[in-house]
Each structure stands twice: as structure tokens, then as C-alpha cells.
Amino acid sequence: MCGIVGYIGKKEAFNILIDALKKLEYRGYDSAGIAVWNKGKIEVIRQKGKVDELKELALSKGIKGTMGIAHTRWATHGIPSERNAHPHRAKDIVVVHNGIIENYMELKQRLKKEGHKFTSDTDTEVIPHLISNYLEKGHDFIDAVRLAACELKGSYAIGVIREKDRTMIAAKKESPLIVGVIDGESIIASDIPAVLDMTNKIIFLEDNDIAIFNETGFKILDIEGNTVERTIHTIKWTGAMAQKGGYKHFMLKEIFEQPIAITDTLIGRVKEDKGEIELDDLKLPDLRKIKKIWMVACGTSYHACLIGKYMFESNLKIPVEVDIASEFRYRDPIINKEHMLILVSQSGETADTIAAMKEGKNKNAYVLSICNVLGSTLARDAHGVIFTHAGPEIGVASTKAFTTQITVLFMLMLFAGKRLGLFNTRQLQEKIGELRKIPHKIQEVLNNAENIEEMARKYMTYKDFLYIGRGINYPSVMEGALKLKEISYIHAEAYAAGEMKHGPIALIDENFPVVVLSPIDTTYQKTCSNIEEVLARRGKVLLFTDTTEHEMAQRVESTFVMPKTIYELQPIISAIPLQLLAYYIANLLGTDVDQPRNLAKSVTVE
Ligand code: F6R
């Protein structure tokens, strides 16, 4: 996720900005840049790569000055490169930005008509141009930033400086931005760790705030230009705690980031009023000619594919075959040009998934990747790509990448269904409406996290767990069991609930807790019978459902109730309590949650 910082005061801005950027490195980035103001001139230096390399380059150019802004970029629009790195400039306006500008294409076209020339592929570049455009129309600097902010749709935290003015302006909507309060100087940043070395007095800017900093101090305006007061908080975190946003582990932070990760993945793509999905100019082949879809991936991403199969087959009526990437190419799959291959990967660098892409291309299929990392091999080399905008995932166990992958698969299914004429506008509006409610419903689950922690305390000492579910809930329990085993080292296996009688039921006794995912859907009654079977063998049931009236709730040991949603989106909601259960058990057992033994974040060997 991008990190922004800005400084104005009496000290050398360069050192302060570089130190602050280094404190934001944990967020992940692919390029970095800095702009420093010196006697009415702004020097901008940016490049692909690490902050240390940026520092070397800037030092070699003798950059100097007492006001500046800087940025670490995690690419969302446009590959990682110098031209796409921030800061972006238009005339004497220089901007750093974190977030996604939903209406940038519209604004870009309008500004181009007014003579503005663009040099990057980013959404951000419209911001300095828009501000500059207002200045040309006679507005002052503060008003120009405020009016530009009024026009931006989507999310932003921005830092703006101008050659003609020794003033720094910051603005925010739906992306975090804080102000470090110090006598005679000011620092802004997207996260607390960046400023902790200088101050622990922090203001959290609110949505639509515009903060103006100069030699004498700062003031905060609302979007209409009225002065507003914001509380100054005293932060007691250490640097390490602050990087994790106060959470004990990155994994827990990432679990809690899922409402925003999904919101970011939806931004600019779902048009509920029109019943439309827009997928980043994706050029798919004629879908009427696609006879079969393959979905191929590894680990958690493979589970997302299995969920995709349920969504696609029931709605699009196209056969979908899901494969584990490490198996795929060795069985010489029968693929041809009437097939589409969908590869799902957080990193975009998983060796077996890349090999599967080659297999599909060699056999003339259309290859589409769903990735989280811009510029990754799968993103670059597939015929088409859709990005999950989950932001960097640092914990080894995948959480927000998984739920954003399901989000993208659902959008893709709607997009394809519309093209195939399978949904009318009202049906699309309804499904998109449900999708838009998902971040809020996830938040409801997160608000009850302590109930799951309680459950974890009760079951943490067991050595084996069985996870069962039916239909689309089956891949969800596979993912739940994977989470538990990889971070707690407890043996956990998942079965389709109907398979229990065919073997695993032999394992059930009072020492074998069974996690059951049983929302109200077409297989509800059948899953109730499976719960009966477990109880009859003195098995302990942890029930996860979407109703307070589940007929087995009174008879099982533990129940957690989730918000209701539609069948295809249930896996996103169900993922959250199962991730939390795994997390809290592992944490209570004291394992290395973020870097479990023997595991790597990106498996780049076959
Ligand atoms: C499990 C996990 C792994 C990855 C798998 C694929 O929590 O993170 O199973 O899902 O290694 O990685 P990507 O999605 O990067 O291809």
C-alpha cells in the first residue's frame, strides 16, 4: 500500500522524509520518490526500487530544502516504473497520493481537452493537473486544492506543494492521513510509524479535511472551506507496534483490513444504478465461443478457484474445471482455443501457476490472470489481467488476498453473465447491491471477534480438527482448515460433509472437534443430519451459521452467527470467522503467526 509523507519546518526536509519513508517500508512498495522545495523551486526525484536507492540518487544530486513530500508506491494503475512513481507534477504543482481515483479517466479527458499533457499511466496524475487548472482559473492555492478535492471520486490521501508558495497542503477521503504536531514544524504521513521519531502527538485527519501548513503552524478546513478543530492524541505505541497498526501481528491487521481491501477492489468497477461491472478495459474473447473454463492456482488461491467454479457453473452454465497448478501440466490437460484459463495468484510469481499459464498459452487458450501484485509475471504475461486491490499482504498466511480474489471472481462472473445476456439489469443491480454490502457485513463479524477468541481459548489444546461443509461451503472449510494447520501446526482436514460417512467419521470422538459451516441454503437440512452424526459419537461441534435459529444451535457446544448474504458471496463472510479462529488459536499457542515454520510468502520454485 502506498505510503506518503510530507514535512515543513526549519530542518533539512530530505533526511526527515527519507527516514519517515523507511518507517513505511513494511507496507510494501515497488517504487519511491521525493520532492523538495528550495527557494521557490521544487526538485522531484523518483525511481523504481528501494528507498535506499532513492536516497543515493537524491544525495548524488545534492537535493536541499526545508519543505517536501515523498512517497512509496504500490502500483495500482500502471506498472512500477519511474514515470508512474510519485510525486507527480503539473506546472508548479507537485503531488503525492495514496488511494484510488475512480473518475480519473473522465477528468483526464476533460483536462486533455483544456491542453493538459499527461506523462504517466496513473490515476494520481490528474490531481496536480486539476489543481493547476483551478489556479489557471484564478483561484488561490488553498481553494484550488479544495475545489480539486471536491471533484475526486474514490479514495485519496494527498500531500501537495507548490513552487510559488511555501505552504504544504494535505487532504483526505477514505485513505488514512495523520498529522504529527510539533512546535514550529509539521509532518504528515499515511501511518503513525513514520512520525513517531519526531512526535507522539497525532491528529487523525477525517474524511474531507483539508490541512494547510506553513511557517506559523497549521489549520484544518472542511471541504466547504470552514475551519474545523481536530483532537490531538498522544500515542503510546512503540515503533514495532505502530507498523502493525497496534495489532500484534500483520495477519490480524490484514484480517481487519478486509472491509477496506474489498472496498478498494470494488472502487470504479461496480455501477449499481446501471447494473454494470467495468473491469479495467479488459478485452475478453467472444464468450459465446468459450466452451470450457479452467481455473488453476495453488493453496489459498486454489480454494478461491473452487469457489469460483460454484459461482460460474451455476450462473453461466459453462463447465469449469479447477486444477492445482503443480498437477496441471503433468497430466497433459486437453485444452484448445475455445477454452479460457483463469489463473489466480496473490503474488503473481508462483512458479507452478506460471507454468500453468505457459501450458494454456501453448495450447492456444485465452489466459486471464487475477493477481494482487502489479508488474508480476502473471500480470504481465497473461492475455488479460484483473487486479485484486488488497494492498500488500505481509503475513505469510493469505487472508485479504483470498476474500478479494472471491470478490473479483464474482465481478467477473457478473461481467460475463451480462455479456452472455444471462442477467437482466434488475438482477445485476440486486447482485451488485449485495456485493456492495459485503465490507459492512465483514465489519459486523470483526466487531464480534472476541467471541471467536473465546472459542479459540476453549479448543486450543486439541490436536486434530475436522472441518465440514457442503456446496460452496466446502471450499470455504478447506480454506479454514488450511489456515489452522499452517499457522498453529494443528492437524486439520476438511471434508465435504456428505463424505463423512465414507471414512472420516471413524475418527470422531470427544477429542476430535468438528468445525461445521452451515448457513441456511439448499443443503442446510443435510448438514444438520451430519451434525447429528457427529453428536451421536460425542464429537464436539463448532457451528458457524447465518441464523440465530439454527435447529442444532442448542445441542452443539459452540455457535457463531454471521450476517446473511447471497449464496455466491457466503464464502467471503465465512472466511472471516474461520481466519480469526485459526489466528487466535495460533496466537494462544505462541507460534510465529506471521512467518510460520517452513513456509514462504511467495513460492517461486516448482
Ligand atoms: C496460504 C497461502 C498459500 C498461497 C499459495 C499461492 O495461506 O498463502 O497457500 O495461497 O502459495 O500463492 P499465490 O496466491 O501468491 O500464487
mmCIF file of C-alpha atoms in Angstrom, residues 352-561:
data_model
loop_
_atom_site.group_PDB
_atom_site.id
_atom_site.type_symbol
_atom_site.label_atom_id
_atom_site.label_comp_id
_atom_site.label_asym_id
_atom_site.label_seq_id
_atom_site.Cartn_x
_atom_site.Cartn_y
_atom_site.Cartn_z
ATOM 1 C CA ASP A 352 3.603 -23.706 -10.774
ATOM 2 C CA THR A 353 0.912 -21.175 -11.657
ATOM 3 C CA ILE A 354 3.297 -19.533 -14.136
ATOM 4 C CA ALA A 355 3.975 -22.974 -15.656
ATOM 5 C CA ALA A 356 0.199 -23.485 -15.955
ATOM 6 C CA MET A 357 -0.036 -20.180 -17.824
ATOM 7 C CA LYS A 358 2.568 -21.405 -20.314
ATOM 8 C CA GLU A 359 0.673 -24.672 -20.760
ATOM 9 C CA GLY A 360 -2.543 -22.752 -21.525
ATOM 10 C CA LYS A 361 -0.826 -20.369 -23.928
ATOM 11 C CA ASN A 362 0.942 -23.191 -25.750
ATOM 12 C CA LYS A 363 -2.408 -24.847 -26.259
ATOM 13 C CA ASN A 364 -3.985 -21.616 -27.571
ATOM 14 C CA ALA A 365 -6.401 -20.930 -24.727
ATOM 15 C CA TYR A 366 -7.216 -17.357 -23.728
ATOM 16 C CA VAL A 367 -5.334 -16.803 -20.454
ATOM 17 C CA LEU A 368 -6.624 -14.407 -17.810
ATOM 18 C CA SER A 369 -4.862 -13.800 -14.506
ATOM 19 C CA ILE A 370 -6.273 -12.476 -11.257
ATOM 20 C CA CYS A 371 -3.358 -11.041 -9.285
ATOM 21 C CA ASN A 372 -2.616 -8.709 -6.425
ATOM 22 C CA VAL A 373 0.848 -7.564 -7.492
ATOM 23 C CA LEU A 374 1.130 -5.205 -10.431
ATOM 24 C CA GLY A 375 4.027 -5.898 -12.744
ATOM 25 C CA SER A 376 4.263 -9.526 -11.549
ATOM 26 C CA THR A 377 4.909 -12.272 -14.124
ATOM 27 C CA LEU A 378 1.318 -13.500 -14.222
ATOM 28 C CA ALA A 379 0.026 -9.945 -14.518
ATOM 29 C CA ARG A 380 2.427 -9.138 -17.353
ATOM 30 C CA ASP A 381 2.354 -12.303 -19.381
ATOM 31 C CA ALA A 382 -1.306 -13.349 -19.343
ATOM 32 C CA HIS A 383 -3.555 -12.160 -22.205
ATOM 33 C CA GLY A 384 -5.656 -10.234 -19.707
ATOM 34 C CA VAL A 385 -5.427 -9.357 -16.011
ATOM 35 C CA ILE A 386 -7.775 -8.210 -13.268
ATOM 36 C CA PHE A 387 -6.164 -6.916 -10.114
ATOM 37 C CA THR A 388 -7.359 -7.502 -6.598
ATOM 38 C CA HIS A 389 -6.637 -4.249 -4.799
ATOM 39 C CA ALA A 390 -5.935 -5.906 -1.455
ATOM 40 C CA GLY A 391 -2.731 -3.928 -0.876
ATOM 41 C CA PRO A 392 0.438 -5.759 0.153
ATOM 42 C CA GLU A 393 -0.094 -8.878 2.210
ATOM 43 C CA ILE A 394 2.793 -9.295 4.623
ATOM 44 C CA GLY A 395 1.624 -12.161 6.851
ATOM 45 C CA VAL A 396 2.526 -15.433 5.119
ATOM 46 C CA ALA A 397 -0.980 -16.829 5.573
ATOM 47 C CA SER A 398 -3.248 -15.380 2.936
ATOM 48 C CA THR A 399 -6.354 -13.587 4.263
ATOM 49 C CA LYS A 400 -7.343 -10.383 2.475
ATOM 50 C CA ALA A 401 -5.923 -11.697 -0.807
ATOM 51 C CA PHE A 402 -8.368 -14.622 -0.592
ATOM 52 C CA THR A 403 -11.505 -12.562 0.003
ATOM 53 C CA THR A 404 -10.573 -10.053 -2.700
ATOM 54 C CA GLN A 405 -9.957 -12.936 -5.136
ATOM 55 C CA ILE A 406 -13.507 -14.174 -4.485
ATOM 56 C CA THR A 407 -14.716 -10.597 -4.961
ATOM 57 C CA VAL A 408 -13.025 -10.394 -8.372
ATOM 58 C CA LEU A 409 -14.329 -13.815 -9.431
ATOM 59 C CA PHE A 410 -17.844 -12.688 -8.550
ATOM 60 C CA MET A 411 -17.455 -9.464 -10.539
ATOM 61 C CA LEU A 412 -16.057 -11.439 -13.470
ATOM 62 C CA MET A 413 -18.996 -13.826 -13.320
ATOM 63 C CA LEU A 414 -21.444 -10.881 -13.423
ATOM 64 C CA PHE A 415 -19.476 -9.235 -16.226
ATOM 65 C CA ALA A 416 -19.520 -12.449 -18.290
ATOM 66 C CA GLY A 417 -23.194 -13.122 -17.454
ATOM 67 C CA LYS A 418 -24.159 -9.691 -18.725
ATOM 68 C CA ARG A 419 -22.238 -10.213 -21.967
ATOM 69 C CA LEU A 420 -23.890 -13.566 -22.450
ATOM 70 C CA GLY A 421 -27.292 -11.960 -21.890
ATOM 71 C CA LEU A 422 -27.951 -14.166 -18.850
ATOM 72 C CA PHE A 423 -28.856 -11.390 -16.403
ATOM 73 C CA ASN A 424 -31.234 -8.505 -16.805
ATOM 74 C CA THR A 425 -30.454 -5.088 -15.303
ATOM 75 C CA ARG A 426 -32.605 -5.690 -12.223
ATOM 76 C CA GLN A 427 -30.846 -8.986 -11.441
ATOM 77 C CA LEU A 428 -27.468 -7.331 -11.854
ATOM 78 C CA GLN A 429 -28.488 -4.418 -9.652
ATOM 79 C CA GLU A 430 -29.548 -6.838 -6.939
ATOM 80 C CA LYS A 431 -26.338 -8.849 -7.072
ATOM 81 C CA ILE A 432 -24.153 -5.733 -7.178
ATOM 82 C CA GLY A 433 -26.194 -4.315 -4.293
ATOM 83 C CA GLU A 434 -25.369 -7.436 -2.230
ATOM 84 C CA LEU A 435 -21.721 -7.195 -3.185
ATOM 85 C CA ARG A 436 -21.542 -3.595 -2.022
ATOM 86 C CA LYS A 437 -22.895 -4.600 1.387
ATOM 87 C CA ILE A 438 -20.099 -7.129 1.931
ATOM 88 C CA PRO A 439 -17.499 -4.773 3.531
ATOM 89 C CA HIS A 440 -20.098 -3.684 6.071
ATOM 90 C CA LYS A 441 -21.058 -7.295 6.846
ATOM 91 C CA ILE A 442 -17.412 -8.246 7.307
ATOM 92 C CA GLN A 443 -17.127 -5.395 9.773
ATOM 93 C CA GLU A 444 -20.055 -6.869 11.716
ATOM 94 C CA VAL A 445 -18.134 -10.151 12.047
ATOM 95 C CA LEU A 446 -14.968 -8.310 13.062
ATOM 96 C CA ASN A 447 -16.889 -6.424 15.736
ATOM 97 C CA ASN A 448 -17.581 -9.806 17.357
ATOM 98 C CA ALA A 449 -14.006 -11.065 17.144
ATOM 99 C CA GLU A 450 -13.792 -11.571 20.898
ATOM 100 C CA ASN A 451 -16.445 -14.313 20.712
ATOM 101 C CA ILE A 452 -14.132 -16.214 18.369
ATOM 102 C CA GLU A 453 -11.190 -15.577 20.670
ATOM 103 C CA GLU A 454 -13.259 -17.125 23.456
ATOM 104 C CA MET A 455 -13.919 -20.150 21.244
ATOM 105 C CA ALA A 456 -10.196 -20.399 20.471
ATOM 106 C CA ARG A 457 -9.391 -20.492 24.192
ATOM 107 C CA LYS A 458 -11.799 -23.399 24.615
ATOM 108 C CA TYR A 459 -10.376 -25.523 21.778
ATOM 109 C CA MET A 460 -6.702 -24.552 21.571
ATOM 110 C CA THR A 461 -5.417 -27.717 23.252
ATOM 111 C CA TYR A 462 -6.968 -30.214 20.822
ATOM 112 C CA LYS A 463 -4.576 -31.944 18.454
ATOM 113 C CA ASP A 464 -6.880 -32.635 15.481
ATOM 114 C CA PHE A 465 -9.798 -30.826 13.877
ATOM 115 C CA LEU A 466 -12.228 -31.791 11.155
ATOM 116 C CA TYR A 467 -13.864 -29.069 9.026
ATOM 117 C CA ILE A 468 -17.020 -29.881 7.075
ATOM 118 C CA GLY A 469 -19.391 -28.037 4.733
ATOM 119 C CA ARG A 470 -21.428 -28.649 1.599
ATOM 120 C CA GLY A 471 -21.721 -26.927 -1.769
ATOM 121 C CA ILE A 472 -19.912 -23.609 -1.919
ATOM 122 C CA ASN A 473 -19.158 -24.007 1.804
ATOM 123 C CA TYR A 474 -16.923 -26.990 1.077
ATOM 124 C CA PRO A 475 -14.026 -24.919 -0.373
ATOM 125 C CA SER A 476 -14.613 -22.462 2.471
ATOM 126 C CA VAL A 477 -13.911 -25.159 5.060
ATOM 127 C CA MET A 478 -10.891 -26.329 3.044
ATOM 128 C CA GLU A 479 -9.544 -22.811 3.408
ATOM 129 C CA GLY A 480 -10.481 -22.709 7.124
ATOM 130 C CA ALA A 481 -8.586 -25.960 7.765
ATOM 131 C CA LEU A 482 -5.567 -24.732 5.777
ATOM 132 C CA LYS A 483 -5.447 -21.566 7.878
ATOM 133 C CA LEU A 484 -5.490 -23.531 11.125
ATOM 134 C CA LYS A 485 -2.821 -26.044 10.126
ATOM 135 C CA GLU A 486 -0.391 -23.586 8.575
ATOM 136 C CA ILE A 487 -0.210 -21.132 11.455
ATOM 137 C CA SER A 488 -0.988 -23.261 14.549
ATOM 138 C CA TYR A 489 0.602 -26.553 13.345
ATOM 139 C CA ILE A 490 -2.524 -28.385 14.498
ATOM 140 C CA HIS A 491 -3.682 -31.192 12.260
ATOM 141 C CA ALA A 492 -6.852 -30.081 10.479
ATOM 142 C CA GLU A 493 -8.575 -31.591 7.499
ATOM 143 C CA ALA A 494 -11.590 -30.634 5.503
ATOM 144 C CA TYR A 495 -14.253 -32.844 4.002
ATOM 145 C CA ALA A 496 -17.421 -32.317 2.063
ATOM 146 C CA ALA A 497 -19.939 -33.020 4.835
ATOM 147 C CA GLY A 498 -21.599 -35.754 2.780
ATOM 148 C CA GLU A 499 -18.304 -37.637 2.563
ATOM 149 C CA MET A 500 -18.056 -38.072 6.332
ATOM 150 C CA LYS A 501 -19.800 -41.446 6.346
ATOM 151 C CA HIS A 502 -17.389 -42.679 3.713
ATOM 152 C CA GLY A 503 -14.432 -42.686 6.070
ATOM 153 C CA PRO A 504 -13.607 -39.749 8.336
ATOM 154 C CA ILE A 505 -16.485 -40.447 10.727
ATOM 155 C CA ALA A 506 -14.311 -43.256 12.107
ATOM 156 C CA LEU A 507 -12.104 -40.566 13.656
ATOM 157 C CA ILE A 508 -14.849 -38.801 15.588
ATOM 158 C CA ASP A 509 -14.826 -38.961 19.390
ATOM 159 C CA GLU A 510 -14.783 -36.407 22.214
ATOM 160 C CA ASN A 511 -11.203 -35.451 21.309
ATOM 161 C CA PHE A 512 -11.930 -34.511 17.713
ATOM 162 C CA PRO A 513 -13.656 -31.119 17.395
ATOM 163 C CA VAL A 514 -15.615 -30.629 14.178
ATOM 164 C CA VAL A 515 -15.989 -27.175 12.643
ATOM 165 C CA VAL A 516 -19.245 -27.086 10.677
ATOM 166 C CA LEU A 517 -20.166 -24.359 8.221
ATOM 167 C CA SER A 518 -23.928 -24.449 7.895
ATOM 168 C CA PRO A 519 -25.695 -21.344 6.601
ATOM 169 C CA ILE A 520 -29.330 -21.601 5.510
ATOM 170 C CA ASP A 521 -29.074 -22.794 1.921
ATOM 171 C CA THR A 522 -30.232 -25.729 -0.171
ATOM 172 C CA THR A 523 -28.095 -28.208 1.765
ATOM 173 C CA TYR A 524 -28.986 -26.916 5.231
ATOM 174 C CA GLN A 525 -31.057 -29.970 6.277
ATOM 175 C CA LYS A 526 -28.435 -32.384 5.030
ATOM 176 C CA THR A 527 -25.732 -30.621 7.048
ATOM 177 C CA CYS A 528 -27.985 -30.782 10.136
ATOM 178 C CA SER A 529 -28.002 -34.576 9.700
ATOM 179 C CA ASN A 530 -24.207 -34.565 9.565
ATOM 180 C CA ILE A 531 -24.125 -32.610 12.838
ATOM 181 C CA GLU A 532 -26.404 -35.302 14.353
ATOM 182 C CA GLU A 533 -23.913 -37.935 13.262
ATOM 183 C CA VAL A 534 -21.045 -36.089 14.958
ATOM 184 C CA LEU A 535 -23.004 -35.539 18.164
ATOM 185 C CA ALA A 536 -24.003 -39.218 18.280
ATOM 186 C CA ARG A 537 -20.296 -40.029 18.511
ATOM 187 C CA ARG A 538 -19.708 -37.492 21.324
ATOM 188 C CA GLY A 539 -17.923 -35.213 18.878
ATOM 189 C CA LYS A 540 -17.674 -31.512 19.761
ATOM 190 C CA VAL A 541 -19.226 -29.200 17.173
ATOM 191 C CA LEU A 542 -18.213 -25.589 16.495
ATOM 192 C CA LEU A 543 -21.086 -24.315 14.392
ATOM 193 C CA PHE A 544 -20.781 -21.327 12.032
ATOM 194 C CA THR A 545 -24.114 -20.259 10.589
ATOM 195 C CA ASP A 546 -26.072 -17.245 9.365
ATOM 196 C CA THR A 547 -29.170 -17.733 11.524
ATOM 197 C CA THR A 548 -29.935 -17.368 15.221
ATOM 198 C CA GLU A 549 -32.494 -20.124 14.724
ATOM 199 C CA HIS A 550 -30.295 -22.946 13.566
ATOM 200 C CA GLU A 551 -32.040 -26.122 14.696
ATOM 201 C CA MET A 552 -28.821 -27.627 16.051
ATOM 202 C CA ALA A 553 -27.621 -24.494 17.870
ATOM 203 C CA GLN A 554 -28.915 -25.619 21.284
ATOM 204 C CA ARG A 555 -27.271 -29.021 21.012
ATOM 205 C CA VAL A 556 -23.772 -28.098 19.877
ATOM 206 C CA GLU A 557 -21.001 -26.791 22.153
ATOM 207 C CA SER A 558 -20.276 -23.514 20.357
ATOM 208 C CA THR A 559 -22.094 -21.394 17.786
ATOM 209 C CA PHE A 560 -21.091 -18.264 15.917
ATOM 210 C CA VAL A 561 -23.696 -16.377 13.885
#
